[in-house]
Coordinates of C-alpha atoms and ligand atoms in Angstrom, one line a residue:
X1 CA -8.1 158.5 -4.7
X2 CA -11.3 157.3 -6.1
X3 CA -13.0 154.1 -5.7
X4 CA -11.4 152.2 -8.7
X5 CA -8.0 153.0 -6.8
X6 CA -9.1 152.4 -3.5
X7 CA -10.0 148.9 -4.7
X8 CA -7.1 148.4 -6.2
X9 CA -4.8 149.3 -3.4
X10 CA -7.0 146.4 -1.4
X11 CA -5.7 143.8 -4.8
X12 CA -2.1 144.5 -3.5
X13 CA -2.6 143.6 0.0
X14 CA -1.5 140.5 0.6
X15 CA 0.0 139.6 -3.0
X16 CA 2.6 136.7 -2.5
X17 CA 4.6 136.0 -5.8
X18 CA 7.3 133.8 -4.5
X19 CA 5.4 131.1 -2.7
X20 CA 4.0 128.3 -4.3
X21 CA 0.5 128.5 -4.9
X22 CA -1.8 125.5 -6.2
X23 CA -4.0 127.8 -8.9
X24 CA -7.7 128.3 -8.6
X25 CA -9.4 125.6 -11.7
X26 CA -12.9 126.6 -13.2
X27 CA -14.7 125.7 -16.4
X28 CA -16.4 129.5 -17.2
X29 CA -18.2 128.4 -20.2
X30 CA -17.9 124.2 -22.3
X31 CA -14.8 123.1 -23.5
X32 CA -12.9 126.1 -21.9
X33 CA -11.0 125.6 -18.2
X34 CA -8.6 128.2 -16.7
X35 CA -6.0 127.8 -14.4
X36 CA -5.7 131.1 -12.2
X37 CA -3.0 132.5 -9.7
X38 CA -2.7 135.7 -8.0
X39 CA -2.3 137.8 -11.1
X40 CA -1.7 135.1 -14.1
X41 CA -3.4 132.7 -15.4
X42 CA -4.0 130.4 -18.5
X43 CA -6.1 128.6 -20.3
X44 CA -6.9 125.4 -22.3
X45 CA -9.8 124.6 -24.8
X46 CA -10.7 120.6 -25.2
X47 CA -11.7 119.8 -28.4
X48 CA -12.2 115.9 -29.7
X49 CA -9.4 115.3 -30.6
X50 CA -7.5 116.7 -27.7
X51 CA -6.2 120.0 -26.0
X52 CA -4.7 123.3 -26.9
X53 CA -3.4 124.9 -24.0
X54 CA -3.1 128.7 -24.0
X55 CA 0.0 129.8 -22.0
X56 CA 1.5 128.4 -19.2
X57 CA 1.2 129.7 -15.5
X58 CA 4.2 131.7 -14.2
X59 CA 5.9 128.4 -12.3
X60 CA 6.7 124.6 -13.0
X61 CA 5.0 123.8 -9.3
X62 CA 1.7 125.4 -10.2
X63 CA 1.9 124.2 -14.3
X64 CA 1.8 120.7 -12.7
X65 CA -1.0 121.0 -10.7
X66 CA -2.4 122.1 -14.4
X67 CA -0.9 119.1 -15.8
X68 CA -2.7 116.9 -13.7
X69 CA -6.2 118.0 -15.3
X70 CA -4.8 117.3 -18.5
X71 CA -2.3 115.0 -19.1
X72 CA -2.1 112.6 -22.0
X73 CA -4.1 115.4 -24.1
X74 CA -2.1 118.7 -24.8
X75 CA -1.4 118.4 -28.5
X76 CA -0.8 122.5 -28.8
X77 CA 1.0 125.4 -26.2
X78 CA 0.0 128.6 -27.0
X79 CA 2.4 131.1 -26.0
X80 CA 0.6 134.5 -26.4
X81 CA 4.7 136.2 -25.6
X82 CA 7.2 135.9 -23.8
X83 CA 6.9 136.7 -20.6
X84 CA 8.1 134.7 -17.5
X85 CA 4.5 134.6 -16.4
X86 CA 3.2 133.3 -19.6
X87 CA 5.8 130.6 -20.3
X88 CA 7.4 129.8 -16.7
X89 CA 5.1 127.1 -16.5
X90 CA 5.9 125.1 -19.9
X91 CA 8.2 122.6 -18.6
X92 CA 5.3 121.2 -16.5
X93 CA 2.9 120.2 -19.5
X94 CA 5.7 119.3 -21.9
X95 CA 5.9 115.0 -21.1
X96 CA 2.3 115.0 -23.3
X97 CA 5.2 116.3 -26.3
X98 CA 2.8 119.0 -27.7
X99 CA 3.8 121.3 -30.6
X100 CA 4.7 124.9 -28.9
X101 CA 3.7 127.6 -31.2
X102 CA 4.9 131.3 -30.7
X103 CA 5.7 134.3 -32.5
X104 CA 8.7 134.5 -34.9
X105 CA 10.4 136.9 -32.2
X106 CA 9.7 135.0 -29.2
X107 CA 13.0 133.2 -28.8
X108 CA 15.0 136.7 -29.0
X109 CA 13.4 137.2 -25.9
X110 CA 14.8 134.1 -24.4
X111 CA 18.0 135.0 -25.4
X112 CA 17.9 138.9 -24.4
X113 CA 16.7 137.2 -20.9
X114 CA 19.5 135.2 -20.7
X115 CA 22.2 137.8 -21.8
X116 CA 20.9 140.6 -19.3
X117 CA 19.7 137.8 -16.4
X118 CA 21.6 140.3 -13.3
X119 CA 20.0 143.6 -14.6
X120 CA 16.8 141.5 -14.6
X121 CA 17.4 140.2 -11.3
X122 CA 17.6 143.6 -9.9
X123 CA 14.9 145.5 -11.8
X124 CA 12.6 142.5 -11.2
X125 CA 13.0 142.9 -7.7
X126 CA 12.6 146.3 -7.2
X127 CA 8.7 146.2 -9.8
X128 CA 7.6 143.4 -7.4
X129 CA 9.6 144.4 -3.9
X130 CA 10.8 140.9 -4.1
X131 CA 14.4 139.9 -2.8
X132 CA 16.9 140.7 -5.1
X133 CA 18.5 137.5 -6.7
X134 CA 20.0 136.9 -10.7
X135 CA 16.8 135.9 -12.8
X136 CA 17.2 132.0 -14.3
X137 CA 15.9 132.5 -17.7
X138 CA 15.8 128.5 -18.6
X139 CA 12.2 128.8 -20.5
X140 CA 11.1 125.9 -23.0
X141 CA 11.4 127.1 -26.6
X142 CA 9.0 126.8 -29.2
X143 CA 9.1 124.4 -31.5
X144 CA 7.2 126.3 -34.6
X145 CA 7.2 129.8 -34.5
X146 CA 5.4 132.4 -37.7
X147 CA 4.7 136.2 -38.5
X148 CA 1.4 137.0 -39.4
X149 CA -1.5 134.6 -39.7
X150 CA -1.7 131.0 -38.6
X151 CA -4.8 128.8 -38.6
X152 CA -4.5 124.8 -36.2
X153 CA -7.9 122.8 -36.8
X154 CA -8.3 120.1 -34.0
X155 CA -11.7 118.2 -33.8
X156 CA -14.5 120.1 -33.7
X157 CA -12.4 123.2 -33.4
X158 CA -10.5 125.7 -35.3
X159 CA -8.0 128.4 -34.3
X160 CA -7.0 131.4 -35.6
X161 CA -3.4 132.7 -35.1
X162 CA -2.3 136.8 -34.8
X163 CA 1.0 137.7 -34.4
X164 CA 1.2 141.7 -33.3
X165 CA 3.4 144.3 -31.6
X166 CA 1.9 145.5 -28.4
X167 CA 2.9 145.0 -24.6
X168 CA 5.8 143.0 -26.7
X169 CA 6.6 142.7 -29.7
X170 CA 6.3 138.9 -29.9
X171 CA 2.4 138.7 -29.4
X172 CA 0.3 136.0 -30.2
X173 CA -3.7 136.2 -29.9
X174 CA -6.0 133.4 -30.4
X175 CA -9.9 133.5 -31.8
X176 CA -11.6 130.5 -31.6
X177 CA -15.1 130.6 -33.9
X178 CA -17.0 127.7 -33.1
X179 CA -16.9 129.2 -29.1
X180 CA -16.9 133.0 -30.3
X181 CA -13.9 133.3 -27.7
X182 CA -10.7 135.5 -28.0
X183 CA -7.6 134.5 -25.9
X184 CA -5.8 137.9 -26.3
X185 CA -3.0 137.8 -23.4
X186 CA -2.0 140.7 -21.4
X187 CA -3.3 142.9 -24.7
X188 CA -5.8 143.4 -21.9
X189 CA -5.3 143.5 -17.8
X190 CA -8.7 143.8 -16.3
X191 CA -7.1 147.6 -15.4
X192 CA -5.3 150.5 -17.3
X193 CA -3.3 148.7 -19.7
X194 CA 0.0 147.9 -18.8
X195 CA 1.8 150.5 -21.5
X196 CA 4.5 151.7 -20.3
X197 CA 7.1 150.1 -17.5
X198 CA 10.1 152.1 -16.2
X199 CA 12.1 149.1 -16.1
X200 CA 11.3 147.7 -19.4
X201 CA 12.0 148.6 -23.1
X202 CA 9.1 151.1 -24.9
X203 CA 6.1 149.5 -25.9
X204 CA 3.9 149.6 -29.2
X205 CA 0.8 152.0 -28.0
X206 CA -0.3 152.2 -31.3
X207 CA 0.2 149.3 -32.5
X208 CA -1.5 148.3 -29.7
X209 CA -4.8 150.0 -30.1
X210 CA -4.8 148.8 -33.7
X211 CA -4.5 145.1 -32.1
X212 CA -7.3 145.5 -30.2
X213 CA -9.7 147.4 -33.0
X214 CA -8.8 143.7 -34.8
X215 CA -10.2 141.4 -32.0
X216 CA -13.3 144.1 -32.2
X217 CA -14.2 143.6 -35.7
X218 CA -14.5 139.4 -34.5
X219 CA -17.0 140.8 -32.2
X220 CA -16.7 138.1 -29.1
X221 CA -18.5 136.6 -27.6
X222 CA -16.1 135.6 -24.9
X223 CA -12.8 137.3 -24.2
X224 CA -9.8 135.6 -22.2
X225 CA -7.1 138.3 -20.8
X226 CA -4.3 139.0 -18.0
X227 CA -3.3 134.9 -19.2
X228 CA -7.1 134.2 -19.0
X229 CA -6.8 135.2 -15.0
X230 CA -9.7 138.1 -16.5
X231 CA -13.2 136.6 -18.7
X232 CA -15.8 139.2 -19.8
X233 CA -18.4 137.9 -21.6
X234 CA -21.1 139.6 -24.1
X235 CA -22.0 143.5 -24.0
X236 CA -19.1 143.7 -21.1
X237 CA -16.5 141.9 -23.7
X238 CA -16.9 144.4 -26.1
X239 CA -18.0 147.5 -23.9
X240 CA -13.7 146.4 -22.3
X241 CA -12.6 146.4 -25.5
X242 CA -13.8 149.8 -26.4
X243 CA -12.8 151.2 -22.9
X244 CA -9.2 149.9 -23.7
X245 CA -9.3 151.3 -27.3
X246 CA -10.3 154.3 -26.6
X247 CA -7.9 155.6 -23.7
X248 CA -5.1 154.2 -25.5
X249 CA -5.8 155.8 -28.5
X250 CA -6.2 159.3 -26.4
X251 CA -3.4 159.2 -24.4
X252 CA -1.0 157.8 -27.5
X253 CA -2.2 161.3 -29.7
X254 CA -2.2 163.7 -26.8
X255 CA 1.4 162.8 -26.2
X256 CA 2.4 163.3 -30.2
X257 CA 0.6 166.4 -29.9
X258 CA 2.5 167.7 -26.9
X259 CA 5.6 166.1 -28.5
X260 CA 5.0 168.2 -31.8
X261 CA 4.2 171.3 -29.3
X262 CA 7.9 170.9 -28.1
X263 CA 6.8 170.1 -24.6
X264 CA 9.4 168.9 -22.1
X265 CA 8.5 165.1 -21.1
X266 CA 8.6 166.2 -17.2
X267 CA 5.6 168.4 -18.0
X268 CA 4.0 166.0 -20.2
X269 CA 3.1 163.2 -17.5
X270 CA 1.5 165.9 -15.8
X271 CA -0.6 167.4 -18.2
X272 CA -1.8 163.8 -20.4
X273 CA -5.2 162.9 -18.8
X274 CA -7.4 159.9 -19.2
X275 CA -10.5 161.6 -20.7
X276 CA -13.1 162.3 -17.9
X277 CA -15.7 159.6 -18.7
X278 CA -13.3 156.6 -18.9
X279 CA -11.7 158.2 -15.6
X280 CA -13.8 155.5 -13.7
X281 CA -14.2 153.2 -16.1
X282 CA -14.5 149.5 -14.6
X283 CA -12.1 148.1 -17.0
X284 CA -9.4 150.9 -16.7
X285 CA -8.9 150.5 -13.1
X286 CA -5.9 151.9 -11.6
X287 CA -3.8 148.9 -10.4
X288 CA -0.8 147.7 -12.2
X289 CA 0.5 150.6 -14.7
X290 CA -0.2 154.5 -14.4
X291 CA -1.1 157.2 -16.9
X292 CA 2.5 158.7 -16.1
X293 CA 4.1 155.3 -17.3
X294 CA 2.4 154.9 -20.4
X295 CA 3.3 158.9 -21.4
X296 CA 6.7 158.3 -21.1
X297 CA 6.4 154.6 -23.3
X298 CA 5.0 156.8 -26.2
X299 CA 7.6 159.5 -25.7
X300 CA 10.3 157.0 -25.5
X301 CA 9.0 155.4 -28.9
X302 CA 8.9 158.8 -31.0
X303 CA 11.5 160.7 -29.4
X304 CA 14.9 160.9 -28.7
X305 CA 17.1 161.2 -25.5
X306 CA 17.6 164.8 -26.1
X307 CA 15.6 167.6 -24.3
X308 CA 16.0 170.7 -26.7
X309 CA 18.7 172.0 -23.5
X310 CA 22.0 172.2 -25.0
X311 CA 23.1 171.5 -21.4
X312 CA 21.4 168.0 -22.0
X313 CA 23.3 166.9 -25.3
X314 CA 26.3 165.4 -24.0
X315 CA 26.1 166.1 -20.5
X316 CA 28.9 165.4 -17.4
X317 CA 27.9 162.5 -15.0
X318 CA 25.2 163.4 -13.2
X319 CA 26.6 163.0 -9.5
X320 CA 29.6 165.6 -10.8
X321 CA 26.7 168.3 -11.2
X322 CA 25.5 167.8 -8.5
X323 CA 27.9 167.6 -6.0
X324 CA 29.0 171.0 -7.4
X325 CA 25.6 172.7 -7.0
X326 CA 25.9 171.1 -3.5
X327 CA 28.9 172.5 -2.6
X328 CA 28.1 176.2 -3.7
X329 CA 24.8 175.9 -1.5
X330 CA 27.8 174.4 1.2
X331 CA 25.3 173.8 3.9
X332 CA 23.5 170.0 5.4
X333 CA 21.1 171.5 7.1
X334 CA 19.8 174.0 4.6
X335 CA 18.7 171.4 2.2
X336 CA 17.1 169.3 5.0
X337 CA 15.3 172.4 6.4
X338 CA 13.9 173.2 2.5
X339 CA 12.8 169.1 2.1
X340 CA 11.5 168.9 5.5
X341 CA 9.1 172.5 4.9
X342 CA 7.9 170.6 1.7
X343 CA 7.5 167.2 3.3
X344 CA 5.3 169.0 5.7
X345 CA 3.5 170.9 3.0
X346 CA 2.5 167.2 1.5
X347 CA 5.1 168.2 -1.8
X348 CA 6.4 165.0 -1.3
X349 CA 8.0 164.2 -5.1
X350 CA 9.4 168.0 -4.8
X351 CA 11.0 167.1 -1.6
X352 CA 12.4 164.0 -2.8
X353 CA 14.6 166.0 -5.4
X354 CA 15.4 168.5 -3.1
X355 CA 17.1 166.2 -0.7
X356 CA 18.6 164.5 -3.8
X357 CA 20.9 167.2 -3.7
X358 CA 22.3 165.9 -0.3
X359 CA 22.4 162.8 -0.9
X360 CA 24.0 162.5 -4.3
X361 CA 26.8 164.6 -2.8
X362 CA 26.7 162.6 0.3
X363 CA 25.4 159.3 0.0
X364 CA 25.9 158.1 3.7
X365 CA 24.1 161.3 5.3
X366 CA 22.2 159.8 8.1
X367 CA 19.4 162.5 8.7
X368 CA 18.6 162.6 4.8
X369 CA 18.7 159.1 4.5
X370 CA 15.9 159.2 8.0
X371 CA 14.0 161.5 5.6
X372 CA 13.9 160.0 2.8
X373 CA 12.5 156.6 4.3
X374 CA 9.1 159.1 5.4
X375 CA 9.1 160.8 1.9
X376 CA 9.1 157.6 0.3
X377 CA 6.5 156.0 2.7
X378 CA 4.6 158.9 1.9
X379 CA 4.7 158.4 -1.6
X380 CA 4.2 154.8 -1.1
X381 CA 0.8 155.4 1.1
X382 CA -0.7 157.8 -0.9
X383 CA 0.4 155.3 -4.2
X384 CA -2.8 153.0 -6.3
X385 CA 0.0 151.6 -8.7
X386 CA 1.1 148.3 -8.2
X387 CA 4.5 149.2 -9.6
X388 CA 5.1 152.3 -8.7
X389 CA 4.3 151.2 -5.3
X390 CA 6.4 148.5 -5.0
X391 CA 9.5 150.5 -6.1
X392 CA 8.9 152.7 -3.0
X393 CA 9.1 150.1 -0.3
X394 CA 11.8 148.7 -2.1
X395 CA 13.6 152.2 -1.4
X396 CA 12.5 152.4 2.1
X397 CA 13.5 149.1 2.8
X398 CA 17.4 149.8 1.5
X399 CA 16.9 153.1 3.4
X400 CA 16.2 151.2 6.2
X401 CA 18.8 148.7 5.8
X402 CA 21.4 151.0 5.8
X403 CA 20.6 152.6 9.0
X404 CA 20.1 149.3 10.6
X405 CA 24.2 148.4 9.3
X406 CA 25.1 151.4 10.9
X407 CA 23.6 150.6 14.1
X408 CA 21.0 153.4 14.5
X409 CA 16.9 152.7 14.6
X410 CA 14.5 154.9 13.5
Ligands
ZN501 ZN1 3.0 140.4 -20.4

């Protein structure tokens, strides 16, 4: 773990999604205020003839508190895409009746939201280890939405509209020229870009990259990102843009490369690297997403479901397989014995599969479920990702859960 990681791992301590939190105000440079929480933010330039508000908080609690530094002057929301943390906060500014401009895909997202709302629920709570409850997908729409280009002038102040594919594939990105400010989203994180999510539908690397290489050629001054919770200024805007650029760009042609090589995906997350001098890069730190994540979004994107193993094409359910290999090895303890030598030989992932065996045939099996409460611990521990991590207490804690019902403590 190196010190990028180590400081992200202290970011996750303490991280508190669910309860309301008023959001931090400050005024980095004139005419621009943010609005910050733990990890989202947004922003709002005044011009003189009133405000244009660039996304919207995560809640309706903490857009009010936002409200109350603006009211009776929003005359534009901003919604850079569609995420719950970038528009979860609309309801709260939308008495001033602003215009709501988004990109032409933005309400498809709404809808998909609504239509899959108890898979979201679930895979929601296992990326933030949050309780796991159907996810209310009742956001504001937009009221004008476009593809392409889109230019607002208000007062002394123009802004310059860009729709892309990226993170999503409703994006939105703002320049404004008179402060020599970009608003760009979550295009950037303040850490390794966020390309690639287990839970989530493939995302548009390369698109992506090219996105970025556009808000490059503005050359900023200022650059808003993660909402506007991130603000680099000067040499640091551009040197962050570059950093972005460049790994994504890397990573994206090292995985067609491996993909044209006929490469088997479970090799390729181990053998894509972030190139040596961007391994410590201050703007690529290790927090939210992982190199392993954004391999398999590329894949995902360029290839198919099928391996190149005719056993793969149309295979029997998984659990079947299993159980079968399980029964011809026909012994508990023999599996336990081989997971518990590679637990103690710090192979934890390795030992994680192995006791898979036992536990798809035997879901209930009280010594493998013990075990595989430390493995994942272990892999929890040892984890910098803030999604990754997550996912392994939410394990343990259904792990331990279990055992609890059953009356036995560890
Ligand atoms: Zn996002």
């Amino acid at each position: 773990m190196n010190e990028n990681e180590r400081d992200a791992k202290k970011l996750i301590t303490g991280l508190r999604l669910l309860e309301p939190q008023v959001p931090h105000f400050d005024n980095p440079i004139k005419d621009v205020f943010r609005a910050n929480l733990t990890i989202v933010g947004c922003a709002w330039v005044e011009t003189t003839e009133g405000v244009v508000l660039i996304d919207t908080l995560n809640n309706e609690f903490a857009g009010r508190k936002a409200f109350e530094k603006v009211k009776g002057k929003i005359k534009y929301i901003i919604y850079t895409h569609g995420h719950g943390d970038h528009v979860g906060g609309a309801r709260a500014f939308i008495s001033d009746n602003p215009k709501i401009i988004a990109n032409k895909y933005l309400p498809d997202r709404f809808d998909k939201y609504k239509m899959l709302a108890p898979h979201r629920g679930h895979i929601t709570a296992v990326q933030f280890n949050m309780p796991d409850i159907p996810r209310e997908a009742n956001y504001v729409h937009p009221t004008d939405t476009f593809l392409g280009e889109m230019k607002i002038n208000l007062g002394d102040k123009t802004f310059e509209l860009y729709t892309e594919r990226a993170e999503t594939d409703d994006i939105v990105w703002v320049f404004v020229p008179e402060l020599n400010a970009a608003f760009i989203g979550d295009l950037m994180i303040g850490s390794f870009p966020n390309i690639g999510n287990p839970w989530k539908p493939t995302r548009f690397a390369l698109d992506w990259a090219k996105a970025l290489e556009k808000i490059r050629a503005k050359e900023p001054y200022h650059v808003f990102c993660n909402g506007a919770s991130y603000y680099y200024r000067g040499k640091r805007a551009l040197a962050a843009l570059d950093a972005n650029i460049e790994v994504i760009r890397s990573l994206h042609d090292q995985v067609v490369k491996y993909i044209n090589e006929g490469m088997h995906i479970t090799e390729m997350i181990h053998r894509v690297k972030i190139p040596e001098h961007l391994e410590r890069s201050p703007y690529l730190k290790k927090f939210y997403s992982r190199p392993e994540f954004f391999v398999y979004n590329v894949y995902r994107w360029y290839h198919g479901y099928f391996d190149d193993n005719p056993a793969h094409l149309i295979p029997c359910p998984e659990k079947k397989v299993i159980k079968l290999i399980f029964d011809l090895i026909g012994n508990d303890q023999k599996i336990i014995d081989k997971a518990r030598e590679l637990c103690d030989h710090n192979q934890f992932q390795l030992s994680l599969q192995v006791l898979d065996v036992l536990l798809q045939a035997n879901p209930e099996h009280i010594e493998a479920r013990k075990l595989r409460i430390e493995l994942v611990h272990k892999l929890g521990e040892m984890d910098y990702c803030y999604m990754s991590r997550n996912a392994w207490v939410y394990y343990a804690n259904k792990d331990i859960e279990f055992l609890k019902n059953q009356d036995i403590t560890l």
